[in-house]
Coordinates of C-alpha atoms in Angstrom, one line a residue:
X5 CA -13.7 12.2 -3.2
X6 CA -16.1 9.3 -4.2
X7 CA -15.8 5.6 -3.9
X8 CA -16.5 3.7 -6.5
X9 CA -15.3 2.1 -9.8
X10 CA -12.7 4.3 -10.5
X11 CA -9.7 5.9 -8.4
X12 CA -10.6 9.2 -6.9
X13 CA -14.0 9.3 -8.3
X14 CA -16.8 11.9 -7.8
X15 CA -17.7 13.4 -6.4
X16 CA -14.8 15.8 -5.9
X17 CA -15.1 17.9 -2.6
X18 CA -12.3 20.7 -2.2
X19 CA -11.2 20.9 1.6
X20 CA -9.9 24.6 1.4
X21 CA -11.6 28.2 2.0
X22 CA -13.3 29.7 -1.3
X23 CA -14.3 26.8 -3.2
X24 CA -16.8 26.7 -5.2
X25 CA -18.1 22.9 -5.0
X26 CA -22.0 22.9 -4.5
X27 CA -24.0 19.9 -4.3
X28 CA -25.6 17.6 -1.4
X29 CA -24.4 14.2 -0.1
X30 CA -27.5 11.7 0.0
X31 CA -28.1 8.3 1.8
X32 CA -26.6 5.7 0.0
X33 CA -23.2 8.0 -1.3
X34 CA -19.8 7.1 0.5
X35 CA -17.0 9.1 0.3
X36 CA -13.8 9.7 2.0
X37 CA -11.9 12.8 3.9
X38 CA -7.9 13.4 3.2
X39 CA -6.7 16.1 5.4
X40 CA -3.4 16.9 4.9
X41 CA -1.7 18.9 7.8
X42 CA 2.1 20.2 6.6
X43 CA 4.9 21.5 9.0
X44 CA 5.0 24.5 6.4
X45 CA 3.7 25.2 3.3
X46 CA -0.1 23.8 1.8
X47 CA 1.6 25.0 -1.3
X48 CA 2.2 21.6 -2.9
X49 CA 4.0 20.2 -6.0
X50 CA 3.9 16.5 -8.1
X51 CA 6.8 14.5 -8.5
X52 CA 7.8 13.5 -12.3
X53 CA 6.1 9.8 -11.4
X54 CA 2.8 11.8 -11.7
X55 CA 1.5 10.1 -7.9
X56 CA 3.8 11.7 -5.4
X57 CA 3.1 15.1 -3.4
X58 CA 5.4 17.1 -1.3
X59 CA 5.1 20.6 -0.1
X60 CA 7.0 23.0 -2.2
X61 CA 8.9 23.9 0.5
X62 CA 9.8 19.9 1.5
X63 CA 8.9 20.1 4.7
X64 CA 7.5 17.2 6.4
X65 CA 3.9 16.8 6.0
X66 CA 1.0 14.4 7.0
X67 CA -2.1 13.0 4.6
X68 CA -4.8 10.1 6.1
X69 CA -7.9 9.2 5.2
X70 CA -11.3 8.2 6.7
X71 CA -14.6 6.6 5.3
X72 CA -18.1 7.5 5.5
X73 CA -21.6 6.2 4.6
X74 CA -24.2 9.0 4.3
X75 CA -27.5 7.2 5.7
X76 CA -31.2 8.3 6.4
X77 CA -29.9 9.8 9.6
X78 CA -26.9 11.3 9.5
X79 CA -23.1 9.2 8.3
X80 CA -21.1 6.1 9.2
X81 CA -17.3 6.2 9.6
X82 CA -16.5 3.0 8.1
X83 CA -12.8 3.6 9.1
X84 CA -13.8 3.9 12.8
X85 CA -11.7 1.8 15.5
X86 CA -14.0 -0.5 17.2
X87 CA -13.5 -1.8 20.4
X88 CA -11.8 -5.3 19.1
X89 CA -8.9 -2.7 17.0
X90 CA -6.1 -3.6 18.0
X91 CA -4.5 -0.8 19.7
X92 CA -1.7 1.9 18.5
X93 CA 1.6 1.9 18.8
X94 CA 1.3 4.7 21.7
X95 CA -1.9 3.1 23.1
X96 CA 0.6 -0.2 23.8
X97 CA 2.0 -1.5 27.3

């Protein structure tokens, strides 16, 4: 989806086979990637508070998010670690 002035804004890319979204990204546009990799099912369901998502089959599942500027040459992860990040919990001694 977009970034902008409003949650979740366009554009609105569909991450699964068979869509039908068409259009192209240009320099200037940032928008962000939420894969969601699930232990079971991609079948999905919302929770009565309207914001919550679980598989229908409740098994444990995993959403994140990264960043990116499209730009004259190609795109910027803006959520990219940098050298200074501090590290992870498994990159820690």
């Amino acid at each position: 989806h977009g970034i902008g002035d409003l949650f979740h804004c366009a554009p609105s890319i569909p991450h699964y086979a068979g869509n039908k979204a068409r259009g192209v990204m240009k320099a200037g546009m940032t928008f962000t990637i939420e894969p969601m990799i699930n232990a079971g099912s991609w079948d999905s369901t919302i929770w009565p508070d309207g914001w919550t998502v679980v598989t229908v089959d409740g098994k444990r599942s995993a959403q994140f998010e990264h960043t990116l500027l499209c730009t004259e040459t190609g795109c910027e992860v803006l959520t990219a670690r940098t050298p200074t990040s501090p590290p992870l919990w498994w990159e820690q001694k």
